[in-house]
Coordinates of C-alpha atoms and ligand atoms in Angstrom, one line a residue:
M1 CA 7.7 2.8 3.5
C2 CA 10.6 2.5 6.0
G3 CA 12.1 5.6 7.3
V4 CA 15.4 6.1 9.0
V5 CA 16.6 9.0 11.3
A6 CA 19.9 9.6 13.3
V7 CA 21.4 12.3 15.5
I8 CA 25.1 12.6 16.6
G9 CA 26.5 15.3 18.8
K10 CA 23.3 16.8 20.3
A11 CA 21.8 16.3 23.8
E12 CA 18.7 14.1 24.1
A13 CA 19.4 12.6 20.6
S14 CA 16.8 9.8 21.2
S15 CA 14.0 12.4 21.6
L16 CA 15.2 14.3 18.6
V17 CA 15.2 11.0 16.6
I18 CA 11.7 10.3 17.6
E19 CA 10.6 13.8 16.5
G20 CA 12.2 13.0 13.1
L21 CA 10.2 9.7 13.0
K22 CA 7.1 11.5 13.5
K23 CA 7.8 13.5 10.4
L24 CA 8.3 10.2 8.6
E25 CA 4.9 8.7 9.8
Y26 CA 3.2 9.8 6.7
R27 CA 5.2 7.4 4.7
G28 CA 3.3 4.4 6.3
Y29 CA 4.8 2.0 8.7
D30 CA 3.7 -0.8 11.1
S31 CA 6.4 -0.8 13.7
A32 CA 8.9 1.5 15.0
G33 CA 12.2 1.5 17.1
I34 CA 15.3 3.4 18.4
A35 CA 18.8 2.5 19.6
S36 CA 21.3 4.7 21.2
L37 CA 24.7 4.4 22.9
D38 CA 25.1 5.0 26.6
K39 CA 28.8 4.8 27.1
K40 CA 29.6 1.2 26.3
K41 CA 26.0 0.1 26.4
L42 CA 23.5 -0.3 23.6
Q43 CA 19.9 0.8 24.4
V44 CA 17.2 -0.5 22.2
L45 CA 13.4 0.1 22.2
K46 CA 10.9 -1.1 19.8
S47 CA 7.1 -1.3 19.5
E48 CA 4.5 -2.6 17.1
G49 CA 1.9 -0.2 15.5
K50 CA 1.8 3.5 15.9
L51 CA 4.7 5.5 16.9
T52 CA 2.8 6.6 20.2
N53 CA 3.3 3.1 21.5
L54 CA 7.0 3.8 21.2
V55 CA 6.8 7.2 22.7
N56 CA 4.8 5.9 25.7
Q57 CA 7.6 3.1 26.3
F58 CA 10.2 5.8 26.0
D59 CA 8.6 8.4 28.3
L60 CA 8.1 5.7 30.9
L61 CA 11.7 4.6 30.9
I62 CA 12.9 8.1 30.9
S63 CA 10.6 9.0 33.9
K64 CA 12.1 5.8 35.8
K65 CA 15.6 6.9 34.8
S66 CA 16.0 3.5 33.0
Y67 CA 16.9 5.1 29.7
N68 CA 19.7 7.6 29.3
D69 CA 19.0 10.0 26.4
T70 CA 22.6 10.5 25.2
E71 CA 24.1 12.3 22.1
I72 CA 23.9 9.5 19.7
A73 CA 20.8 7.7 18.5
I74 CA 19.3 6.1 15.4
G75 CA 15.5 5.3 14.7
H76 CA 13.3 3.5 12.2
T77 CA 9.7 3.3 11.1
R78 CA 9.3 -0.1 9.5
W79 CA 7.0 -1.1 6.7
A80 CA 7.3 -4.9 6.6
T81 CA 8.8 -6.6 3.6
H82 CA 10.7 -9.6 4.9
G83 CA 8.9 -11.0 8.0
N84 CA 5.6 -10.1 9.7
V85 CA 4.9 -7.2 11.9
S86 CA 6.6 -8.0 15.2
I87 CA 9.0 -6.8 17.8
E88 CA 11.7 -9.2 16.7
N89 CA 11.4 -7.9 13.1
A90 CA 11.3 -4.3 14.0
H91 CA 14.3 -2.3 13.7
P92 CA 16.9 -1.5 15.0
L93 CA 18.2 -4.9 14.3
T94 CA 21.3 -5.7 16.5
S95 CA 24.2 -8.0 16.7
D96 CA 25.9 -9.2 19.9
N97 CA 24.3 -6.3 21.8
K98 CA 27.1 -4.2 20.3
V99 CA 25.9 -3.1 16.8
A100 CA 22.5 -1.6 15.8
V101 CA 21.3 -1.0 12.3
V102 CA 18.3 0.8 10.7
H103 CA 17.6 0.0 7.2
N104 CA 15.2 1.0 4.3
G105 CA 15.3 -1.1 1.2
I106 CA 15.9 -4.8 0.6
I107 CA 19.0 -6.8 0.8
E108 CA 18.4 -9.1 -2.2
N109 CA 21.2 -11.7 -1.3
Y110 CA 20.4 -11.8 2.4
A111 CA 19.5 -15.7 2.3
S112 CA 23.1 -16.8 1.1
L113 CA 24.7 -14.2 3.5
K114 CA 22.6 -15.5 6.4
K115 CA 23.4 -19.1 5.7
T116 CA 27.1 -18.2 5.8
L117 CA 26.8 -16.2 9.1
I118 CA 24.8 -18.9 10.7
S119 CA 27.6 -21.4 9.8
E120 CA 30.0 -19.0 11.5
G121 CA 28.0 -19.0 14.7
Y122 CA 25.8 -15.9 14.3
V123 CA 22.4 -16.2 15.9
F124 CA 19.6 -14.5 14.2
S125 CA 16.6 -13.3 16.1
S126 CA 14.5 -12.0 13.3
V127 CA 13.4 -13.2 9.8
T128 CA 14.3 -9.9 8.2
D129 CA 16.8 -9.4 5.4
T130 CA 18.3 -6.5 7.4
E131 CA 19.8 -8.7 10.3
V132 CA 22.6 -9.7 8.1
I133 CA 24.0 -6.1 8.1
P134 CA 24.6 -5.9 12.0
H135 CA 26.1 -9.3 12.0
L136 CA 28.4 -8.5 9.2
F137 CA 29.6 -5.4 11.1
T138 CA 30.3 -7.5 14.1
K139 CA 32.2 -10.0 11.9
Y140 CA 34.4 -7.3 10.5
I141 CA 34.9 -5.3 13.7
K142 CA 36.0 -8.7 15.4
Q143 CA 38.6 -9.1 12.6
G144 CA 40.3 -5.9 13.7
N145 CA 38.8 -3.3 11.2
D146 CA 37.7 0.1 12.2
F147 CA 34.1 1.3 11.7
L148 CA 34.6 2.8 8.5
E149 CA 36.5 -0.2 7.1
S150 CA 33.9 -2.5 8.4
G151 CA 31.1 -0.6 6.7
K152 CA 33.1 -0.6 3.4
L153 CA 33.5 -4.5 3.7
V154 CA 29.7 -4.8 4.5
L155 CA 29.0 -2.8 1.2
K156 CA 31.2 -5.1 -0.7
V157 CA 29.0 -8.2 0.1
I158 CA 25.4 -7.0 0.2
K159 CA 23.4 -6.6 -2.9
G160 CA 20.0 -4.8 -3.4
A161 CA 18.5 -1.4 -2.9
F162 CA 19.1 0.2 0.5
A163 CA 19.8 3.1 2.8
F164 CA 21.1 2.1 6.2
I165 CA 22.7 3.7 9.4
A166 CA 24.7 1.8 11.9
I167 CA 26.1 2.4 15.3
S168 CA 28.5 0.5 17.4
V169 CA 29.5 0.4 21.2
D170 CA 33.1 0.1 19.9
F171 CA 32.9 3.3 18.1
P172 CA 30.7 5.4 20.3
D173 CA 31.2 8.8 18.4
Q174 CA 30.5 7.6 14.8
L175 CA 27.6 6.8 12.7
F176 CA 28.1 4.8 9.3
V177 CA 25.5 5.5 6.7
S178 CA 25.2 4.3 3.1
R179 CA 22.9 4.9 0.2
N180 CA 22.1 2.7 -2.8
S181 CA 18.9 3.6 -4.5
S182 CA 17.0 4.3 -1.2
P183 CA 17.1 8.1 -0.4
I184 CA 19.2 9.5 2.4
A185 CA 19.7 13.1 3.4
I186 CA 22.4 14.4 5.8
G187 CA 21.9 17.5 7.7
I188 CA 24.8 19.6 8.9
G189 CA 24.5 21.2 12.3
D190 CA 26.8 23.1 14.7
K191 CA 29.1 20.4 16.1
C192 CA 26.4 17.9 15.4
N193 CA 25.0 16.1 12.4
F194 CA 21.7 14.5 11.3
I195 CA 20.5 11.8 9.0
G196 CA 17.0 11.2 7.7
S197 CA 15.2 9.4 4.8
D198 CA 14.1 12.9 3.6
A199 CA 15.0 16.5 4.4
Q200 CA 11.6 17.0 5.9
S201 CA 12.5 14.5 8.8
I202 CA 15.5 16.6 9.9
A203 CA 14.4 20.1 9.0
H204 CA 13.4 20.8 12.5
L205 CA 17.2 20.3 13.2
T206 CA 19.0 22.0 10.4
K207 CA 18.2 23.6 7.1
R208 CA 21.7 22.6 5.6
I209 CA 21.1 19.4 3.6
I210 CA 23.3 17.0 1.6
Y211 CA 21.7 14.3 -0.4
L212 CA 23.9 11.3 -0.8
E213 CA 24.2 9.9 -4.3
D214 CA 23.8 6.3 -5.2
G215 CA 26.7 4.2 -4.0
D216 CA 27.8 6.9 -1.6
Y217 CA 28.6 6.1 2.0
A218 CA 29.7 8.3 4.9
L219 CA 31.4 8.3 8.3
V220 CA 29.7 10.8 10.4
K221 CA 31.0 12.3 13.6
N222 CA 29.9 15.4 15.7
E223 CA 32.1 17.7 13.9
T224 CA 33.2 15.9 10.7
L225 CA 31.4 14.3 7.8
D226 CA 33.5 12.1 5.4
I227 CA 31.6 11.1 2.3
F228 CA 32.9 8.5 -0.3
D229 CA 31.5 7.6 -3.6
A230 CA 31.0 4.0 -4.9
Q231 CA 34.8 3.8 -5.9
S232 CA 35.7 5.0 -2.3
N233 CA 37.0 8.3 -3.5
I234 CA 36.4 11.0 -0.9
V235 CA 33.9 13.4 -2.5
D236 CA 32.1 16.8 -1.8
R237 CA 28.6 16.9 -2.2
Q238 CA 26.6 20.1 -2.5
I239 CA 24.9 21.5 0.6
I240 CA 21.4 22.5 -0.3
H241 CA 19.4 25.1 1.9
V242 CA 15.9 23.8 2.4
N243 CA 12.9 26.0 2.9
S244 CA 12.3 27.0 6.4
D245 CA 8.8 25.8 6.3
I246 CA 9.5 22.3 4.9
G247 CA 9.1 20.8 8.5
L248 CA 5.9 22.8 9.3
I249 CA 3.3 20.4 8.3
N250 CA -0.1 20.5 9.8
K251 CA -3.7 19.6 9.2
G252 CA -4.7 23.3 9.0
G253 CA -7.8 22.7 11.1
Y254 CA -9.0 19.6 9.0
K255 CA -9.5 16.3 10.5
H256 CA -7.4 14.5 7.9
F257 CA -4.4 15.6 5.7
M258 CA -6.3 14.0 2.8
K259 CA -9.3 16.4 3.3
K260 CA -7.0 19.5 3.7
E261 CA -5.2 18.5 0.5
M262 CA -8.3 17.9 -1.5
F263 CA -9.7 21.3 -0.4
E264 CA -6.3 23.0 -1.2
Q265 CA -6.7 22.2 -4.9
P266 CA -8.5 25.4 -6.0
S267 CA -5.8 27.5 -4.4
I268 CA -2.6 25.3 -5.3
I269 CA -3.5 24.6 -9.0
P270 CA -2.8 28.2 -9.9
Q271 CA 0.6 27.8 -8.6
T272 CA 1.5 25.0 -10.9
I273 CA -0.3 26.9 -13.9
G274 CA 1.6 30.0 -13.0
S275 CA 5.0 28.3 -13.0
L276 CA 4.2 27.1 -16.4
F277 CA 3.7 30.4 -18.1
N278 CA 6.5 33.1 -18.8
E279 CA 5.8 36.7 -18.3
D280 CA 4.8 37.2 -22.0
Q281 CA 2.3 34.5 -21.5
S282 CA 4.1 31.9 -23.6
I283 CA 4.3 28.5 -22.2
N284 CA 7.3 27.8 -19.9
I285 CA 8.1 24.2 -21.1
N286 CA 11.3 23.6 -23.0
L287 CA 10.4 21.2 -25.7
D288 CA 14.0 20.7 -26.8
K289 CA 14.9 19.7 -23.3
L290 CA 11.9 17.4 -23.4
G291 CA 13.5 15.8 -26.5
F292 CA 11.2 17.3 -29.0
T293 CA 13.4 19.1 -31.5
N294 CA 11.5 17.1 -34.0
K295 CA 8.1 15.3 -33.9
S296 CA 8.5 11.8 -32.5
S297 CA 6.7 9.5 -30.1
L298 CA 6.8 9.6 -26.3
T299 CA 6.9 6.9 -23.6
I300 CA 5.5 8.0 -20.1
C301 CA 6.3 5.7 -17.1
A302 CA 4.9 5.9 -13.6
A303 CA 3.2 4.0 -10.9
G304 CA -0.3 4.1 -9.1
T305 CA -2.1 7.4 -9.3
S306 CA 0.8 9.0 -11.3
F307 CA 0.2 6.1 -13.8
Y308 CA -3.4 7.1 -14.3
A309 CA -2.2 10.7 -14.8
A310 CA 0.0 9.4 -17.5
L311 CA -2.9 7.6 -19.2
I312 CA -4.9 10.9 -19.3
G313 CA -1.8 12.7 -20.5
K314 CA -1.7 10.2 -23.5
Y315 CA -5.3 11.1 -24.3
W316 CA -4.4 14.8 -24.3
I317 CA -1.1 14.5 -26.1
E318 CA -2.5 12.5 -28.9
Q319 CA -5.6 14.6 -29.2
I320 CA -4.1 18.0 -28.9
A321 CA -0.7 17.4 -30.5
D322 CA -1.0 14.4 -32.6
I323 CA 1.9 12.7 -31.1
P324 CA 1.9 8.9 -30.3
V325 CA 2.2 8.2 -26.6
L326 CA 3.0 4.9 -25.1
V327 CA 2.3 4.6 -21.4
D328 CA 3.9 1.9 -19.3
L329 CA 3.8 0.9 -15.6
A330 CA 7.3 1.8 -14.4
S331 CA 7.6 -1.7 -12.7
E332 CA 7.0 -3.4 -16.1
Y333 CA 9.0 -1.1 -18.4
R334 CA 12.5 -1.9 -17.0
Y335 CA 12.0 -5.6 -17.0
R336 CA 11.0 -5.9 -20.7
K337 CA 12.8 -4.9 -23.9
P338 CA 10.9 -1.9 -25.0
S339 CA 11.3 -0.8 -28.6
V340 CA 12.5 2.9 -28.8
F341 CA 12.1 3.0 -32.6
G342 CA 11.2 6.5 -33.5
Q343 CA 11.5 7.8 -30.0
T344 CA 13.8 10.4 -28.5
S345 CA 12.4 10.8 -24.9
I346 CA 10.9 9.4 -21.9
L347 CA 8.7 11.1 -19.4
V348 CA 8.4 9.8 -15.8
I349 CA 5.9 11.1 -13.3
S350 CA 6.2 10.8 -9.4
Q351 CA 4.7 12.9 -6.7
S352 CA 7.5 11.8 -4.2
G353 CA 10.3 11.6 -6.9
E354 CA 11.5 8.5 -4.9
S355 CA 9.3 5.7 -6.1
L356 CA 12.0 3.1 -7.0
D357 CA 10.1 1.6 -9.8
T358 CA 9.8 4.9 -11.4
L359 CA 13.4 5.8 -10.7
M360 CA 14.4 2.6 -12.3
A361 CA 12.4 3.2 -15.4
L362 CA 14.1 6.7 -15.6
R363 CA 17.4 5.1 -15.4
Y364 CA 16.6 2.4 -17.9
G365 CA 15.4 5.0 -20.4
K366 CA 18.7 6.8 -20.1
E367 CA 20.5 3.5 -20.7
L368 CA 18.4 3.1 -23.9
G369 CA 19.6 6.5 -25.0
L370 CA 16.4 8.4 -24.3
T371 CA 16.2 12.1 -23.1
T372 CA 14.7 12.0 -19.6
T373 CA 12.1 14.3 -18.2
A374 CA 10.4 14.1 -14.9
I375 CA 7.1 15.6 -13.5
V376 CA 7.9 15.5 -9.8
N377 CA 6.3 17.3 -6.7
V378 CA 9.3 17.1 -4.4
T379 CA 12.1 19.2 -5.6
G380 CA 15.5 17.8 -4.8
S381 CA 14.2 14.2 -4.9
T382 CA 16.2 11.5 -6.5
I383 CA 14.1 11.5 -9.6
D384 CA 14.2 15.3 -9.8
R385 CA 17.9 15.3 -9.5
E386 CA 18.5 12.5 -12.1
A387 CA 16.3 13.5 -14.8
D388 CA 17.8 15.6 -17.5
Y389 CA 14.8 18.0 -17.3
S390 CA 12.2 18.4 -14.6
L391 CA 8.8 20.0 -14.5
H392 CA 7.7 20.7 -10.9
T393 CA 4.2 20.4 -9.7
K394 CA 3.7 23.0 -7.1
A395 CA 1.3 21.1 -5.0
G396 CA 3.2 21.6 -1.8
P397 CA 3.9 18.7 0.7
E398 CA 1.4 16.0 0.1
I399 CA 1.2 13.9 3.4
A400 CA -1.9 11.6 3.0
V401 CA -1.1 8.4 1.4
A402 CA -3.8 8.9 -1.1
S403 CA -2.6 11.3 -3.8
T404 CA -5.1 13.9 -4.5
K405 CA -3.7 17.5 -5.1
S406 CA -0.5 16.0 -6.6
F407 CA -2.7 14.1 -9.2
T408 CA -4.5 17.2 -10.4
S409 CA -1.2 19.2 -10.4
Q410 CA 0.4 16.5 -12.6
L411 CA -2.7 16.7 -14.9
I412 CA -1.9 20.4 -15.4
V413 CA 1.7 19.8 -16.4
L414 CA 0.6 17.0 -18.9
F415 CA -2.1 19.3 -20.3
L416 CA 0.2 22.1 -20.9
I417 CA 2.9 19.7 -22.4
A418 CA 0.1 18.6 -24.7
V419 CA -0.8 22.3 -25.7
S420 CA 2.9 23.3 -26.1
L421 CA 3.5 20.3 -28.4
G422 CA 0.3 21.0 -30.3
K423 CA 1.4 24.5 -30.9
K424 CA 5.0 23.7 -31.8
F425 CA 3.9 21.1 -34.5
N426 CA 1.0 23.4 -35.7
N427 CA -1.8 20.9 -34.6
I428 CA -3.6 23.8 -32.8
D429 CA -3.7 27.5 -33.8
A430 CA -3.2 30.6 -31.5
N431 CA -7.0 31.1 -31.0
K432 CA -7.2 27.7 -29.6
V433 CA -4.2 28.3 -27.3
N434 CA -5.9 31.5 -26.2
K435 CA -9.0 29.8 -25.5
I436 CA -7.2 27.1 -23.4
K437 CA -5.6 29.9 -21.4
Q438 CA -9.1 31.3 -20.5
Y439 CA -10.0 27.8 -19.5
L440 CA -7.0 27.5 -17.2
N441 CA -7.9 30.7 -15.6
M442 CA -11.5 29.6 -15.0
L443 CA -10.4 26.2 -13.5
P444 CA -9.7 27.2 -9.8
L445 CA -13.3 28.5 -9.5
A446 CA -14.6 25.5 -11.3
L447 CA -12.7 23.2 -8.9
A448 CA -14.2 25.2 -5.9
N449 CA -17.6 24.6 -7.3
M450 CA -16.9 20.9 -7.7
L451 CA -15.9 20.7 -4.0
K452 CA -19.3 21.9 -3.0
L453 CA -20.8 18.5 -4.3
E454 CA -19.4 17.3 -0.9
D455 CA -22.9 17.0 0.9
Q456 CA -24.3 15.0 -2.0
I457 CA -21.1 12.8 -2.0
I458 CA -21.6 12.2 1.6
A459 CA -25.1 11.0 1.1
L460 CA -23.9 8.6 -1.7
S461 CA -21.1 7.4 0.7
Q462 CA -23.7 6.3 3.2
Q463 CA -25.5 4.3 0.4
I464 CA -22.3 2.5 -0.6
K465 CA -20.2 2.2 2.6
N466 CA -21.3 -1.4 3.2
S467 CA -20.9 -2.6 -0.2
K468 CA -18.4 -5.5 -0.9
S469 CA -17.5 -4.2 -4.2
V470 CA -17.9 -1.1 -6.4
I471 CA -17.4 -0.8 -10.1
F472 CA -16.5 2.5 -11.9
L473 CA -17.0 3.0 -15.5
G474 CA -15.7 5.6 -18.0
R475 CA -15.2 6.3 -21.6
G476 CA -12.5 8.5 -23.1
Y477 CA -10.8 10.8 -20.5
M478 CA -13.3 9.2 -18.0
Y479 CA -11.8 5.8 -18.4
P480 CA -8.4 6.4 -16.7
L481 CA -10.4 8.5 -14.1
A482 CA -12.5 5.5 -13.5
L483 CA -9.3 3.5 -12.6
E484 CA -8.1 6.4 -10.4
A485 CA -11.5 6.5 -8.6
A486 CA -11.2 2.8 -8.0
L487 CA -7.6 2.9 -6.7
K488 CA -8.5 5.8 -4.5
L489 CA -11.7 4.0 -3.0
K490 CA -9.8 0.6 -2.5
E491 CA -6.8 2.1 -0.9
I492 CA -8.4 4.0 1.9
S493 CA -11.8 2.3 2.3
Y494 CA -10.5 -1.3 1.7
I495 CA -13.8 -2.0 -0.3
H496 CA -12.9 -3.9 -3.4
A497 CA -13.2 -1.6 -6.4
E498 CA -12.5 -1.9 -10.1
G499 CA -12.5 0.6 -12.9
F500 CA -13.3 -0.5 -16.5
A501 CA -13.6 1.2 -19.8
A502 CA -17.5 1.3 -20.4
G503 CA -17.3 -0.4 -23.7
E504 CA -15.3 -3.2 -22.3
M505 CA -18.0 -4.4 -19.8
K506 CA -19.7 -6.6 -22.2
H507 CA -16.3 -8.4 -22.9
G508 CA -16.2 -10.0 -19.4
P509 CA -16.6 -7.8 -16.4
I510 CA -20.4 -7.6 -16.9
A511 CA -20.4 -11.2 -15.4
L512 CA -19.7 -9.5 -12.1
I513 CA -22.9 -7.6 -12.0
E514 CA -25.4 -8.8 -9.4
D515 CA -28.3 -7.3 -7.7
G516 CA -27.4 -4.1 -5.9
L517 CA -23.7 -3.8 -6.9
P518 CA -22.8 -0.2 -7.2
V519 CA -21.8 0.9 -10.7
I520 CA -20.7 4.4 -10.8
M521 CA -20.1 6.4 -13.9
F522 CA -18.5 9.8 -14.4
I523 CA -19.8 11.4 -17.5
I524 CA -20.1 14.6 -19.3
S525 CA -21.5 15.6 -22.8
D526 CA -18.4 14.8 -25.0
G527 CA -20.0 13.5 -28.0
Y528 CA -19.8 9.8 -26.9
E529 CA -22.1 10.0 -23.8
D530 CA -24.9 8.1 -25.5
K531 CA -22.6 5.1 -26.0
S532 CA -21.5 5.2 -22.4
I533 CA -25.1 5.5 -21.2
S534 CA -26.0 2.3 -23.2
N535 CA -23.2 0.5 -21.3
L536 CA -24.7 1.7 -18.0
Q537 CA -28.0 0.5 -19.3
E538 CA -26.7 -2.9 -19.7
A539 CA -25.5 -2.9 -16.1
H540 CA -28.8 -1.6 -14.9
S541 CA -30.8 -4.4 -16.7
R542 CA -28.7 -6.9 -14.8
G543 CA -29.7 -5.4 -11.4
A544 CA -26.7 -3.0 -10.7
K545 CA -27.3 0.0 -8.5
V546 CA -26.5 2.7 -11.1
I547 CA -24.9 6.0 -9.9
V548 CA -24.3 8.7 -12.3
I549 CA -22.2 11.8 -11.6
G550 CA -22.3 14.0 -14.6
D551 CA -23.8 17.2 -16.4
E552 CA -27.4 18.0 -16.5
A553 CA -27.7 16.7 -20.1
C554 CA -26.2 13.3 -19.3
L555 CA -28.3 12.9 -16.2
K556 CA -31.5 13.4 -18.2
K557 CA -30.3 10.7 -20.6
A558 CA -29.5 8.3 -17.8
S559 CA -32.9 8.8 -16.1
F560 CA -33.1 5.1 -15.1
A561 CA -30.0 5.8 -12.7
E562 CA -30.7 5.1 -9.0
I563 CA -28.6 8.0 -7.8
K564 CA -27.8 11.1 -9.9
I565 CA -25.4 13.9 -8.9
K566 CA -25.3 17.0 -11.2
I567 CA -22.0 18.8 -11.6
P568 CA -22.1 22.6 -11.8
D569 CA -22.9 24.0 -15.2
I570 CA -19.7 24.8 -17.1
D571 CA -18.9 25.8 -20.7
D572 CA -19.1 22.6 -22.9
E573 CA -15.7 22.6 -24.5
F574 CA -14.0 23.6 -21.2
K575 CA -15.8 20.8 -19.5
S576 CA -14.8 18.3 -22.1
L577 CA -11.2 19.1 -22.2
L578 CA -10.6 19.4 -18.7
S579 CA -13.0 16.9 -17.4
P580 CA -10.3 14.6 -15.8
I581 CA -9.3 17.5 -13.4
L582 CA -12.8 18.5 -12.7
M583 CA -14.2 14.9 -12.1
A584 CA -11.1 14.0 -9.9
I585 CA -12.9 16.1 -7.2
P586 CA -16.0 13.9 -6.7
A587 CA -13.9 10.8 -7.1
Q588 CA -11.6 11.9 -4.3
L589 CA -14.5 13.1 -2.1
L590 CA -16.2 9.7 -2.5
A591 CA -13.2 7.6 -1.6
Y592 CA -12.7 10.1 1.5
H593 CA -16.2 10.0 2.8
V594 CA -16.9 6.2 2.3
S595 CA -13.7 5.7 4.4
R596 CA -14.8 8.2 6.9
E597 CA -18.0 6.4 7.3
R598 CA -16.2 3.0 7.6
G599 CA -13.8 4.5 10.0
T600 CA -10.6 3.5 8.4
D601 CA -7.2 5.2 8.9
I602 CA -7.6 7.6 5.9
D603 CA -4.2 9.2 6.0
Q604 CA -2.2 6.1 6.7
P605 CA -4.1 3.1 5.3
R606 CA -3.0 -0.3 6.1
N607 CA 0.0 -1.8 4.3
L608 CA 0.5 1.2 2.3
A609 CA 3.4 3.7 2.2
K610 CA 3.5 7.3 0.8
S611 CA 6.9 6.9 -0.7
V612 CA 7.5 3.4 -2.2
T613 CA 11.2 2.9 -2.2
V614 CA 11.3 -0.8 -2.7
E615 CA 10.6 -2.7 -5.8
Ligands
M6R701 O1 5.2 9.3 -5.5 P1 4.7 8.6 -6.8 O2 3.8 9.5 -7.4 O3 5.8 7.9 -7.6 O4 3.8 7.3 -6.2 C1 3.3 6.5 -7.0 C2 2.2 5.6 -6.3 O5 2.9 4.9 -5.2 C3 1.2 6.5 -5.7 O6 0.4 7.3 -6.6 C4 0.0 5.7 -5.0 O7 -0.6 4.8 -5.9 C5 -0.8 6.5 -4.2 N1 -1.0 5.9 -2.8 C6 -2.3 6.6 -4.8 O8 -3.2 7.4 -4.1

């Protein structure tokens, strides 16, 4: 998703902005640009595609002394929403060669504003929604307003979700920044200040960070920072000291972040587990804060992979705690009238803590009078800050667009919520809880063993890399996992993939089966395996290339399968209860290796963003 960075008061600001943009690359983008002020002149550079194109252009101009790297600059990575990928639509967008703006989000009423501005003589050079902002600044500055006042007037007329930064040749020592739903962090330096879409993008410049709250705007100079709330009251926002290693992100010797993150799972999962147990071995989840002083039902909202984690959480919470769970896509929840009858709480799940759909679902839940809890990976993110109660996954920074370690970490939290609720409402006894703790202790080794399936998965990847379409089937816990496996494969390999509940095939999707279509089933002996294998048989009879990834007993039963991958031997109950976490590994490995075989951009797949801050 779009990322913004700005520097004021520090030499070579443009170079520092580019460094910041590099740290935002993981969010996904398709063009980039910078603007800076050189005395009374606006310098703007933009490029399509990867940041290296911008860097090459910048280096060339610097070597020719055609670009002056001054003390004030803004920068942007653009993920196209309004208008195709082009230099014209790349940010910064300018007006009159005097004002430049970088923006993350969407200006919803841009069409009417644009119409008025055109009638007033403003000429638009892009088809973006953003371009209205610099023109509005020019209009208000021409009317005699200073930069702060002009920014306030701009905020009065624009509607939508946005974070933007503006500079103007008329106010060469000032940055105007504003936040409404899209995240913004301001870094405090020594006689200099920094702005970024997240703390990570400016952590190489300062460790002292302020997160703007919704509706806040600020005038930033070298030595001063004036922050105003939505009612234009001057406000103090808390300075947070971010970890010194937040900016140190590398691939640790792996070719891709995704691979590193998959292989980190055995070592990071214990961190999430550890954080959810107290010293006396009781579970460190406050059920009162979660809204469960009494038994009631629960709604869980999320998007993408986090949504599939929610579906698995539903299965666990209903089985282990006998509590009804409703799972909703965050983007749907807020636009319908959900019944909250018998409910006290809503749980949202988000790796980034910034997905706008999920944030809006959380806010809507609050409006409906529900207690809000968030499972988030990024501490200090908007969702983390706005939830009444947060449970953190301790997965560490996840850079690859495809969620892997954050998914399995979310599952750990959901599983322990289920156990905790089951215990509180006497649905499981102490023996069972002790057994579960043993299983959790066994999990890291089991995950490490699952990763050893890699060579077999590579061989499988070579078999399906040229397929036009792939179907994943699953029953019970393996159904949401089939959905997740399909999402993972489609988002990074660009192969069309769908997940279905095994029993649902005969109600329609079986019409898709044709000779050679790969149909992949994750399966373990859970008491329902015979039913699932019958469904697989139906696909086999119609010519599908049947692939089974499962335990030995299931593979024997599915002897007709063309490719069989046996998972390591594990205790039956453990395997059955924690199967979604275990089977996530071959699902992730498969998506990774098919994509590697196809040569796609694994860490930053086309059209996708890591942090989806638009609706
Ligand atoms: O940061 P979030 O967990 O809120 O993100 C939700 C989805 O955008 C995310 O899971 C997305 O589906 C991933 N690319 C999946 O790998």
